[in-house]
Every structure is written in C-alpha cells, then in structure tokens.
Coordinates of C-alpha atoms and ligand atoms in Angstrom, one line a residue:
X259 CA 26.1 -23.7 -5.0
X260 CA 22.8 -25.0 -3.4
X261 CA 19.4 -25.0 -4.8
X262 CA 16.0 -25.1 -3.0
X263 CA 13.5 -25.9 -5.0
X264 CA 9.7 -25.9 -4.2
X265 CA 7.1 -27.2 -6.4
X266 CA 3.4 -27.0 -5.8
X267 CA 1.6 -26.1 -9.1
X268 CA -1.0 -29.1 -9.2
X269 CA -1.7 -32.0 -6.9
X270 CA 1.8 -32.6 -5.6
X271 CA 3.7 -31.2 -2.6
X272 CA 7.6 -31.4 -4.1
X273 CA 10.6 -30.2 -2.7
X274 CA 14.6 -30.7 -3.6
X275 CA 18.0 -30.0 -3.2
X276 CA 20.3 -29.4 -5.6
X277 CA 24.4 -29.3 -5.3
X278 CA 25.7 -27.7 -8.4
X279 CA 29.0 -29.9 -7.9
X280 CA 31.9 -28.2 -9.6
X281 CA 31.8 -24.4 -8.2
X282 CA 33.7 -23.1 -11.2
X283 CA 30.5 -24.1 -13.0
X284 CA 28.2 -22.3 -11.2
X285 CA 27.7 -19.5 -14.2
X286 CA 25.6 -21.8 -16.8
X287 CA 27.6 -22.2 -20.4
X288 CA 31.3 -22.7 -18.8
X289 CA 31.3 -25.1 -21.1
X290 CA 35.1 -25.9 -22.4
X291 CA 35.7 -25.5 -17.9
X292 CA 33.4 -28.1 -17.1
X293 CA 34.9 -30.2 -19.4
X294 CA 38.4 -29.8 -18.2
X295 CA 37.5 -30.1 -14.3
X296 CA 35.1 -32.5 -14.0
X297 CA 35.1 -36.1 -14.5
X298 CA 31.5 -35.7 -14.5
X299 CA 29.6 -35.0 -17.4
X300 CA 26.8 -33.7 -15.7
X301 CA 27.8 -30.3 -13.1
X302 CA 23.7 -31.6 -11.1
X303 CA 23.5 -33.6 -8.4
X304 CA 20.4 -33.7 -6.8
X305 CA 20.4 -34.1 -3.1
X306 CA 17.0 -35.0 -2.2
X307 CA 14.1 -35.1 -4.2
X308 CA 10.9 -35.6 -2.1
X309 CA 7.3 -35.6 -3.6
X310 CA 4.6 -36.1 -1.2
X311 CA 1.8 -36.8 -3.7
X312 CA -2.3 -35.8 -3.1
X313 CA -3.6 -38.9 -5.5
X314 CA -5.5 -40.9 -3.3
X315 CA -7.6 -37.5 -1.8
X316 CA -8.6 -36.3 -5.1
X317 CA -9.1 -40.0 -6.6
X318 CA -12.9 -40.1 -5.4
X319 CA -13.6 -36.4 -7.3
X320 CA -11.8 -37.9 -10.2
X321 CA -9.8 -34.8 -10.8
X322 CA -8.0 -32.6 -8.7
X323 CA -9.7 -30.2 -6.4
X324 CA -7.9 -27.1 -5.7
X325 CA -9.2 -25.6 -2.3
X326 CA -8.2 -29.2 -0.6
X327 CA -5.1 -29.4 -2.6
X328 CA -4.2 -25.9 -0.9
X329 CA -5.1 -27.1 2.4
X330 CA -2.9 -30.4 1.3
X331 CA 0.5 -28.5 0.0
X332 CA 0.0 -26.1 3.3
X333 CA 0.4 -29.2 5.2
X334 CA 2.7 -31.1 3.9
X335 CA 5.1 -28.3 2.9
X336 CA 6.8 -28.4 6.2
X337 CA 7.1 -32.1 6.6
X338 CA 8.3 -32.5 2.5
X339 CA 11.2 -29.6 3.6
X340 CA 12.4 -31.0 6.6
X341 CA 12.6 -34.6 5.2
X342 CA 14.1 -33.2 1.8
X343 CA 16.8 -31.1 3.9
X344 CA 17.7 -34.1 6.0
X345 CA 18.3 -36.7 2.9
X346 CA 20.6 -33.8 1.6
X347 CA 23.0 -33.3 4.6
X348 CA 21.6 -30.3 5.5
X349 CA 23.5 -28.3 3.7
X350 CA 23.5 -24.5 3.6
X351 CA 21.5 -22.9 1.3
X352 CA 22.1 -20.3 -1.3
X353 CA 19.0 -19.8 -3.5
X354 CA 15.3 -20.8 -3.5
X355 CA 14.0 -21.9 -7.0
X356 CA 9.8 -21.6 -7.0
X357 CA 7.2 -23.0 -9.4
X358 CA 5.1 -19.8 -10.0
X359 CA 2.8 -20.6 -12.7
X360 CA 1.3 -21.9 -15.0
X361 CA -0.7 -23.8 -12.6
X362 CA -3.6 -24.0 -10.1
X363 CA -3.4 -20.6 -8.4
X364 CA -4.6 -21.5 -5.0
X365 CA -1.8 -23.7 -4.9
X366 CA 1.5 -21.7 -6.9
X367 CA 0.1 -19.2 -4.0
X368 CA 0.9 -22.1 -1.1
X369 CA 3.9 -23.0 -2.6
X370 CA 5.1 -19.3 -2.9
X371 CA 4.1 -18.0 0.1
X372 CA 6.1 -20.7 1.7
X373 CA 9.4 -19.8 -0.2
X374 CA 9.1 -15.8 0.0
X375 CA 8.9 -17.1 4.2
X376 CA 11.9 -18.9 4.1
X377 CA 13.4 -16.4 2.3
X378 CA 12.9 -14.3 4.2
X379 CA 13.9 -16.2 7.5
X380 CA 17.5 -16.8 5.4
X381 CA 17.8 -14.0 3.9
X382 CA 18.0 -15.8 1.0
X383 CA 17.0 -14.5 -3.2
X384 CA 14.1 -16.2 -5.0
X385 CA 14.0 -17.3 -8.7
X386 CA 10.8 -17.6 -10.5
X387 CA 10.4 -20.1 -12.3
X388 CA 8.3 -21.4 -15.0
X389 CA 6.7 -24.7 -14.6
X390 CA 6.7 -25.8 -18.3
X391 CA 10.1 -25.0 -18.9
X392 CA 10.9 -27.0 -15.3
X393 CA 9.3 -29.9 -16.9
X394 CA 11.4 -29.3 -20.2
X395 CA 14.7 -29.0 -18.7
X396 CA 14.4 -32.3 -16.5
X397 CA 16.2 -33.9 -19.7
X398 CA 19.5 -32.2 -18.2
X399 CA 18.9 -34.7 -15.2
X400 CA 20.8 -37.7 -15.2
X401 CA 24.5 -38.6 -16.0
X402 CA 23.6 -40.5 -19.3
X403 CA 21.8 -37.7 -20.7
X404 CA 21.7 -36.8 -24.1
X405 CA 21.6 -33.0 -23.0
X406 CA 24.4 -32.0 -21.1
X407 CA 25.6 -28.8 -20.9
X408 CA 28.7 -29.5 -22.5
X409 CA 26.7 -30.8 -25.6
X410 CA 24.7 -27.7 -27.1
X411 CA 25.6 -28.3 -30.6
X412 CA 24.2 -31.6 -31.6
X413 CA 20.9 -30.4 -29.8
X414 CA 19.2 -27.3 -30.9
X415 CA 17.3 -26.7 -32.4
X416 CA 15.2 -28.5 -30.6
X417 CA 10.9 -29.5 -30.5
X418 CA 9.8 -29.8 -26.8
X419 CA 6.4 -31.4 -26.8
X420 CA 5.5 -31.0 -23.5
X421 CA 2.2 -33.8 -22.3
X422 CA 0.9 -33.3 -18.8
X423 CA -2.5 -32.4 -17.4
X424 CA -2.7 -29.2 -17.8
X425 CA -0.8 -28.2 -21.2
X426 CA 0.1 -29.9 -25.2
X427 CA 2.4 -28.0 -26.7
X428 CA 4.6 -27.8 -29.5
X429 CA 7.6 -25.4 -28.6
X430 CA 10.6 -24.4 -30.8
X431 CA 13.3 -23.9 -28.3
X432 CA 17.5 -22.7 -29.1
X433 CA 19.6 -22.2 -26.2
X434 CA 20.4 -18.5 -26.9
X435 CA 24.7 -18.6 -26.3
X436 CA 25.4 -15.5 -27.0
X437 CA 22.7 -12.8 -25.0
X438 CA 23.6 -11.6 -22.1
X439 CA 21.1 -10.4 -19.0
X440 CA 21.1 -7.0 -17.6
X441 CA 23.8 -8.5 -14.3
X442 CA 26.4 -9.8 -17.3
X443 CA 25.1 -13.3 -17.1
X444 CA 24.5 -15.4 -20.2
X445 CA 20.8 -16.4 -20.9
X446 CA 19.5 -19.7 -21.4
X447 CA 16.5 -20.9 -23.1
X448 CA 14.5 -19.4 -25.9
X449 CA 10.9 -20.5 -27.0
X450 CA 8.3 -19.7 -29.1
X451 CA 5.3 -21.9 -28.8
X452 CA 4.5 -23.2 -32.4
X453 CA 0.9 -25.1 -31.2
X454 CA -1.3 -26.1 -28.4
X455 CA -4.3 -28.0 -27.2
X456 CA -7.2 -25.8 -28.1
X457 CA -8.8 -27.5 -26.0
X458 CA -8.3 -30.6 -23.8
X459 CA -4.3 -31.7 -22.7
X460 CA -3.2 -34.7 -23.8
X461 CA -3.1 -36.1 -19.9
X462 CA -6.6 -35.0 -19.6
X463 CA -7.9 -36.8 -21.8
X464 CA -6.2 -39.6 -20.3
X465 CA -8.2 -38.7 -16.7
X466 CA -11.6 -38.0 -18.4
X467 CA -11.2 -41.3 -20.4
X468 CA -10.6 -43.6 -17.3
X469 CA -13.2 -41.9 -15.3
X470 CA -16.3 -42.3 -18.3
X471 CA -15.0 -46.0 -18.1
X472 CA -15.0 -46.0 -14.4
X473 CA -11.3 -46.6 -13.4
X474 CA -9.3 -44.7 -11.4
X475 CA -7.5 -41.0 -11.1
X476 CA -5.4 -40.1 -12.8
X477 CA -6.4 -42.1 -15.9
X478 CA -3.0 -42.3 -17.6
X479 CA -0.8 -44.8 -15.7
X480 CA -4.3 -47.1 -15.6
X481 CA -5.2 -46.8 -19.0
X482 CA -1.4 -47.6 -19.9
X483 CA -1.5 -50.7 -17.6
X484 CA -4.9 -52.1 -19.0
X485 CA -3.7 -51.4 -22.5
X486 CA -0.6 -53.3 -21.6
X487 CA -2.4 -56.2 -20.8
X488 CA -5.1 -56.6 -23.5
X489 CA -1.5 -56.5 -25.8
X490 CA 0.0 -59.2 -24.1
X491 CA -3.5 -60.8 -24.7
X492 CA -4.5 -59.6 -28.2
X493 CA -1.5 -58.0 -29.7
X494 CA -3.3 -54.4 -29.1
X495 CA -5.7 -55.4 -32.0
X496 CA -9.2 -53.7 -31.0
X497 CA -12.9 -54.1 -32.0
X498 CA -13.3 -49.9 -31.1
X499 CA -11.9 -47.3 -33.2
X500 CA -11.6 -43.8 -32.2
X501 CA -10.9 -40.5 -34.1
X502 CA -7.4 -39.0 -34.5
X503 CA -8.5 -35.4 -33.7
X504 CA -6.5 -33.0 -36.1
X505 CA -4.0 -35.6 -37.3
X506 CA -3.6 -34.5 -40.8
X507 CA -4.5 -30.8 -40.7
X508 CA -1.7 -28.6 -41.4
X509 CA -1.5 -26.2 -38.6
X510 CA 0.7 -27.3 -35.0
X511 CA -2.5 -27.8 -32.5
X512 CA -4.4 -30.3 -31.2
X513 CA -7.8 -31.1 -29.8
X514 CA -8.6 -33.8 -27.8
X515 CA -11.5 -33.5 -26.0
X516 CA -13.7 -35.0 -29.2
X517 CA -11.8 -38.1 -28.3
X518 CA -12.9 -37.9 -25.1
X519 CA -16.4 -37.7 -26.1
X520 CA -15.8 -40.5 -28.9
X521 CA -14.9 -42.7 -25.5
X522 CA -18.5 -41.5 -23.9
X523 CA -20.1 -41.9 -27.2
X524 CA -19.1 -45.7 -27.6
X525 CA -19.2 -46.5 -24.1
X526 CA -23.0 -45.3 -23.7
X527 CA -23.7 -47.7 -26.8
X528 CA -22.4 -50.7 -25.6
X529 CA -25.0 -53.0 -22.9
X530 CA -24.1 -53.3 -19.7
X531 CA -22.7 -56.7 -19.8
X532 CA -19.8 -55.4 -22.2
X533 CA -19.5 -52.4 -20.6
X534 CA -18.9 -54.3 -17.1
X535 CA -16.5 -56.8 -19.7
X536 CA -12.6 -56.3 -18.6
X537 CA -12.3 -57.0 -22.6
X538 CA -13.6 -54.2 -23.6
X539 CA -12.2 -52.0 -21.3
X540 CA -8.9 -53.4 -22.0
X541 CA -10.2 -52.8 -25.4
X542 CA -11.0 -49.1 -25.1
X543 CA -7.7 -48.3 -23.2
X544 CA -5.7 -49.3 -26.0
X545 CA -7.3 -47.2 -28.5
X546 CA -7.9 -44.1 -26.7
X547 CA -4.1 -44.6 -25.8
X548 CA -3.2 -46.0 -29.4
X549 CA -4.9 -42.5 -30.7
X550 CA -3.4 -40.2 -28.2
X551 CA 0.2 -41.5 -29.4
X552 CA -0.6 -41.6 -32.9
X553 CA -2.4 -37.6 -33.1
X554 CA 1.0 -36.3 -30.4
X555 CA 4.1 -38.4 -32.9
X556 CA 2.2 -37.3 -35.7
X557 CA 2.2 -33.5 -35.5
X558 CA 5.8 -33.4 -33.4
X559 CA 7.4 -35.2 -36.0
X560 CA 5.9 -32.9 -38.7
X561 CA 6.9 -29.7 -37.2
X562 CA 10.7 -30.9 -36.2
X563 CA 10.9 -31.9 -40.2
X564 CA 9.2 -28.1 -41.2
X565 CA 11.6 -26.3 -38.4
X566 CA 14.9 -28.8 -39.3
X567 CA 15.0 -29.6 -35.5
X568 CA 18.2 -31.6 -34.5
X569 CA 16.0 -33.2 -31.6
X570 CA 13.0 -33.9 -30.2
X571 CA 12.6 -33.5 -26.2
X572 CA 9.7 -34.8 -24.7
X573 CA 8.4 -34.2 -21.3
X574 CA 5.5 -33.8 -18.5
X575 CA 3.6 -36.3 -16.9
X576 CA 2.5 -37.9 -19.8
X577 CA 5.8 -38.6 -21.5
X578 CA 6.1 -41.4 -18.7
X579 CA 3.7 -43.4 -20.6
X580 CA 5.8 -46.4 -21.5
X581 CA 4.2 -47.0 -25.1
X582 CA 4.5 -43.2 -26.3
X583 CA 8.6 -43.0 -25.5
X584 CA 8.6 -46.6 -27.2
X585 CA 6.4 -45.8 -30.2
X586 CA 8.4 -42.4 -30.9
X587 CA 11.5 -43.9 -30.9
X588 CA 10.9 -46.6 -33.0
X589 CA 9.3 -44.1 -35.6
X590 CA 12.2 -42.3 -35.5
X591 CA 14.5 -45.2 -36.4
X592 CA 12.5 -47.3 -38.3
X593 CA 12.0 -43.8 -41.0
X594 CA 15.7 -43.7 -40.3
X595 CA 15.1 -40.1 -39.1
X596 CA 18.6 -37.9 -38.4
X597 CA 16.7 -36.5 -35.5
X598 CA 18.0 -36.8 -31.0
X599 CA 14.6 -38.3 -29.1
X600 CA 15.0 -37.3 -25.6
X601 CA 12.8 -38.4 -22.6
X602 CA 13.5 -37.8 -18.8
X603 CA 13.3 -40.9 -16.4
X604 CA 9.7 -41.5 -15.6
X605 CA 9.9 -40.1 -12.1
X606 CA 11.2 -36.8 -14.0
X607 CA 8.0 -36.6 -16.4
X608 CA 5.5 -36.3 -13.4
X609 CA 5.7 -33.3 -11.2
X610 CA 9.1 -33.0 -8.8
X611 CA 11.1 -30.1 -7.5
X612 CA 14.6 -31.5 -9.2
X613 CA 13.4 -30.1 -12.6
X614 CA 12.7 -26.9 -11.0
X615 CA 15.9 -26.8 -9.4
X616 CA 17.3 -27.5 -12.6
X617 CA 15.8 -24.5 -14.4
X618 CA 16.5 -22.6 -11.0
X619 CA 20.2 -23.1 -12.2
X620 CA 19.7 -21.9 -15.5
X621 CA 17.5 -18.5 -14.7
X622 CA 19.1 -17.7 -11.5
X623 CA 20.2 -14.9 -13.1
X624 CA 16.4 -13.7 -12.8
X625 CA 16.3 -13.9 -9.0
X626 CA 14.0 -11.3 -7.0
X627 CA 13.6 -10.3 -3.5
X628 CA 10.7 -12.1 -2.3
X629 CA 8.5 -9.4 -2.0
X630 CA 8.7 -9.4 -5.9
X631 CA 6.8 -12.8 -6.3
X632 CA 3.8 -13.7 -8.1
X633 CA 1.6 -16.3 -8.9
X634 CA 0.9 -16.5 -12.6
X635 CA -1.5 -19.3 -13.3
X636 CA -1.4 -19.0 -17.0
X637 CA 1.8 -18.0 -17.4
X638 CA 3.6 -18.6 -21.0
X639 CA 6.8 -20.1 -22.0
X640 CA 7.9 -17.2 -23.8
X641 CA 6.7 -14.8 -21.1
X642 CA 8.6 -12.4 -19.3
X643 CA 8.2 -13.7 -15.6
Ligands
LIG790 O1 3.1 -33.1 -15.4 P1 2.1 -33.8 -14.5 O2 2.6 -34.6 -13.4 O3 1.2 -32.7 -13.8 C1 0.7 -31.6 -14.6 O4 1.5 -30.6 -14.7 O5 -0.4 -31.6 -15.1 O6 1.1 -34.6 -15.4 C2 0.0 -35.3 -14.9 C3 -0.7 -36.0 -16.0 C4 -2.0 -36.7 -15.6 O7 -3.0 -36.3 -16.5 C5 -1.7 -38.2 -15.7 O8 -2.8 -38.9 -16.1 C6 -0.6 -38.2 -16.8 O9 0.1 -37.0 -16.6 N1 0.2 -39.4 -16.7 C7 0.3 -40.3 -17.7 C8 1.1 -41.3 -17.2 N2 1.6 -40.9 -16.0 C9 1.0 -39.7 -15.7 N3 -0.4 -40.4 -18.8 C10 -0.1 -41.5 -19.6 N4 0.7 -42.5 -19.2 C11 1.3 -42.5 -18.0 N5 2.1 -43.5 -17.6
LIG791 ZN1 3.5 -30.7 -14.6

C-alpha cells in the first residue's frame, strides 16, 4: 500500500510518500504477522519526504502570515508533489492522507482543496487527519524506534506532550486493541487531553522571545543556538532570572505568555549598551530557554507519575530543541524513573508530510470521498473528525 500525504497546516508546504512494505501488514495491529514476515521491525518506509518551507517570507513579520502563506502552499504544492512523486519512483497510488486541522484555515483549506483535486483526478479515497496526532505518531518513524507496532505493551500508557507553535498539551493516550470501526477494522489511538496552554504555546513563546530581543523567526532554533554558546562560555550560569509560570500548581496547564512578558519587562530595563551586549542576549536565551524546559519536564513528569504512564512521547516542533530531549532524559535517569522517553528525529518534530502519512496508516479506516472534507482549524485530539 501507498500513502500520499499532504501537509499544509502552518508555514510549510509538505508532501510524502509512504510504502507500507509488507502487504500482509497493511491492516494496523497484525502484530504476531509482522513479526514472522518481516526482517524489518518497522512495516514504514517513507519514500520521499519533501518540505518546502515559507521561513525566510514570514521572517520580516516575525510570525507567520496566513493570506501569503496561502498564496505560498498554492504555489508550491505542485512543484513539492511532483518532486516528492519523482524521489519515490513514481509509484501508484492508493490513498491520500490530509492535514485538516488544527491549524491556520486559509492554509488546511489550500492543502485540502489540492488533495480532494487529486482525488478526484485518481479516483482515489481521502483520510482526514489530525495534525496533533500526525505530530504524535512520528515516533513510529524510524527503524530504531522505541514504538513499533510490534511493541504495544511496554508503551502505553503513554503522556504525549506535544510543543509546537501553535499547541502545549498534555495528552493521556492507550492504543485501544480491541474496538473495532463500523468497516471491521481495528482502531488505533485513544486520547483524552489532560492540560493545555491557557494561553501562549510553548514554541510561541520561543518566537515572541527572540523577536522582543530582536533575533530572528522562528525564535526557537536561535534562542537554542545562542543559549548553546553562552554554555560553552559560562556554563549556562545567568545574571537574569525569569518566572516558571505554573510550575508547582497542581492542575495539568501551562501559561506562558507571562514569561514572554518577563523577557519584555527585563529587556526594557536594561540600557542600550547591554541590551545591544551579545552577553546578555546570550544571557536571556538561556533563561527563557532554561525556564521553558524546566515549567514543560516539570508538569509531564508529574502527570505520567499521577496516570502510571509506561512512557513519555514527546513531539512538535519544539521537541527538536536539543537541550529539552537532553534535559528530560537525564531527569528521567538520574531519578532512576521506570518510565520509555521517546523523541522523533529532529526533522520529524517540525512540520513534514511523513508523520501524516503515518497516522494516514493508522486511521485509514476513516477514509471519505473527497467531497466529505473539511477544514477544522481548532480541531481536538479527541474529536470526532
Ligand atoms: O510543529 P511546528 O513545526 O509547527 C506548528 O505546528 O506550530 O512547530 C514550530 C515551532 C516554532 O514555534 C519554532 O520556534 C519551534 O517549533 N521550534 C523550536 C526548535 N525548532 C523549532 N523551538 C525550540 N528549539 C528548537 N530547536
Ligand atoms: Zn506542527
């Protein structure tokens, strides 16, 4: 089986393929089969994975600007398809996987629009799909992954924090063996979503940070580049200290857009001369990082001890922030924690199409005709789609 997968919820125009390589394993949890066929532990290989990204156009707004991101994605779509189609082989297609929602509407709509027409053109079924649960299930990518679909056990249940721009969130997620949909096929995925931002995302914060100290978009990769050096300098110590919003309360959400305005706050204080110092910018990208990490490890490792998680699965853009996936795994073994940590590779954390080709596997049993498709830009994990 062959997987399409589009992917144009934000700033990025993203399109894969995907061979699902043993065709006995094409129904998801043929577990003890893919065991006995395959040498391979994973059934995914991903074909082509092309992102065309928008950075350097929206870098002068500092933040992404949805009409030209439309106009972007409807330009680039065709391009990103044939070059993704050619690195696969060509191959024939049997399903279309699309990102609709949560997400920038103008742009789910670009990205959507362009799937129901090549549905249409190949007569071909779509499956929605869910952009946080895309980013979630990028952990299946990869041969040395810890989640395989031959290892359910030692998983769930499982904490996904997902950490991009637009979404924190705590979510308790079981795989849900034993239900079966309406067409006889066996569900994946359950999720109840435990907390959330209330009101700035973890990768926002990140953005708004670098662009009150007057770096570049997006913030996070600078920031975590500028902190790195200032530790190879100082050994991370700082002269600034910023809150930990919500750190110790005892409920599962997060705030971060006072730390955003602690950043402003100290910023405005300083003179020029400092402010202009690459010391105390270096400075302030370590703490505003440093706090980020402490306030997100923190709270996830709080709620996978209340829920008796076996793991904890990290993902979205900002879980390819070098110092977080360090920092949580040493918390993890230095409190000699009985607890998985799982991270994709960094180039599955930020937006691609392989993650939603990925969870196009897992919910193709939820495939439409195209007509049936719909933007949802605040769609919910635990939403019927
Ligand atoms: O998942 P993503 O690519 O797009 C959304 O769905 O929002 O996440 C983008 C976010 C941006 O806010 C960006 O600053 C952040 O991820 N990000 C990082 C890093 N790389 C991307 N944040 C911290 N450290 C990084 N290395
Ligand atoms: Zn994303």
């Amino acid at each position: 089986m062959i997987i399409l997968a589009i992917e144009t919820s934000c700033d990025d125009t993203c399109v894969a393929v995907l061979e699902i390589r043993n065709s006995k394993t094409e129904l998801p949890f043929m577990e003890t089969k893919v065991k006995k066929r395959t040498k391979f532990s994973s059934p995914f290989e991903i074909r082509s994975n092309v992102v065309s990204s928008q950075v350097k156009l929206h870098a002068k707004y500092g933040g992404v600007y949805p009409f030209l991101a439309k106009k972007e994605h409807q330009k680039n779509l065709p391009i990103v398809l044939k070059r993704a189609l050619k690195e696969a082989g060509n191959p024939k297609i049997n399903l279309i996987a699309v990102t609709i929602g949560p997400g920038l509407e103008l742009c789910l709509w670009t990205g959507i629009n362009f799937a129901k027409e090549l549905a249409e053109k190949m007569k071909l079924p779509i499956v929605p799909i869910n952009h946080i649960e895309a980013h979630i299930l990028a952990n299946f990518i990869g041969e040395n992954s810890k989640l395989q679909i031959t290892n359910y056990k030692n998983i769930f249940p499982a904490i996904c924090l997902v950490v991009s721009g637009g979404h924190t969130q705590l979510i308790l997620m079981n795989p849900v063996r034993n239900r079966k949909s309406s067409n006889g096929v066996k569900k994946f995925g359950q999720y109840k979503i435990l907390g959330e931002t209330r009101d700035d995302a973890a990768g926002e914060c990140f953005d708004k940070a670098a662009r009150i100290l007057g770096l570049g978009f997006p913030g996070g990769p600078i920031i975590s580049t500028l902190a790195k050096k200032h530790r190879q300098k100082y050994t991370g110590r700082t002269r600034v200290f910023l809150p930990r919003p919500m750190i110790y309360q005892k409920n599962y959400d997060f705030s971060f857009s006072g730390l955003k305005t602690a950043v402003l706050y100290d910023f405005k204080k300083r003179s020029s001369k400092v402010r202009r110092s690459k010391k105390y910018i270096e400075e302030m990208c370590t703490e505003t990082q440093q706090a980020i990490i402490d306030v997100l490890i923190h709270k996830t490792l709080k709620v996978a001890k209340d829920y008796k998680a076996k793991s904890i699965i990290l993902s979205g853009g900002v879980a390819a922030n070098t110092e977080l996936r360090k920092q949580f795994q040493l918390t993890i073994s230095n409190r000699q924690l009985a607890i998985n940590f799982l991270v994709p590779a960094k180039n599955f954390c930020t937006d691609n199409a392989a993650m939603v080709a990925i969870a196009g596997y897992f919910k193709w049993y939820k495939k439409k005709v195209w007509k049936k498709i719909k933007a949802n830009a605040n769609l919910k994990i635990d939403e019927k789609l």
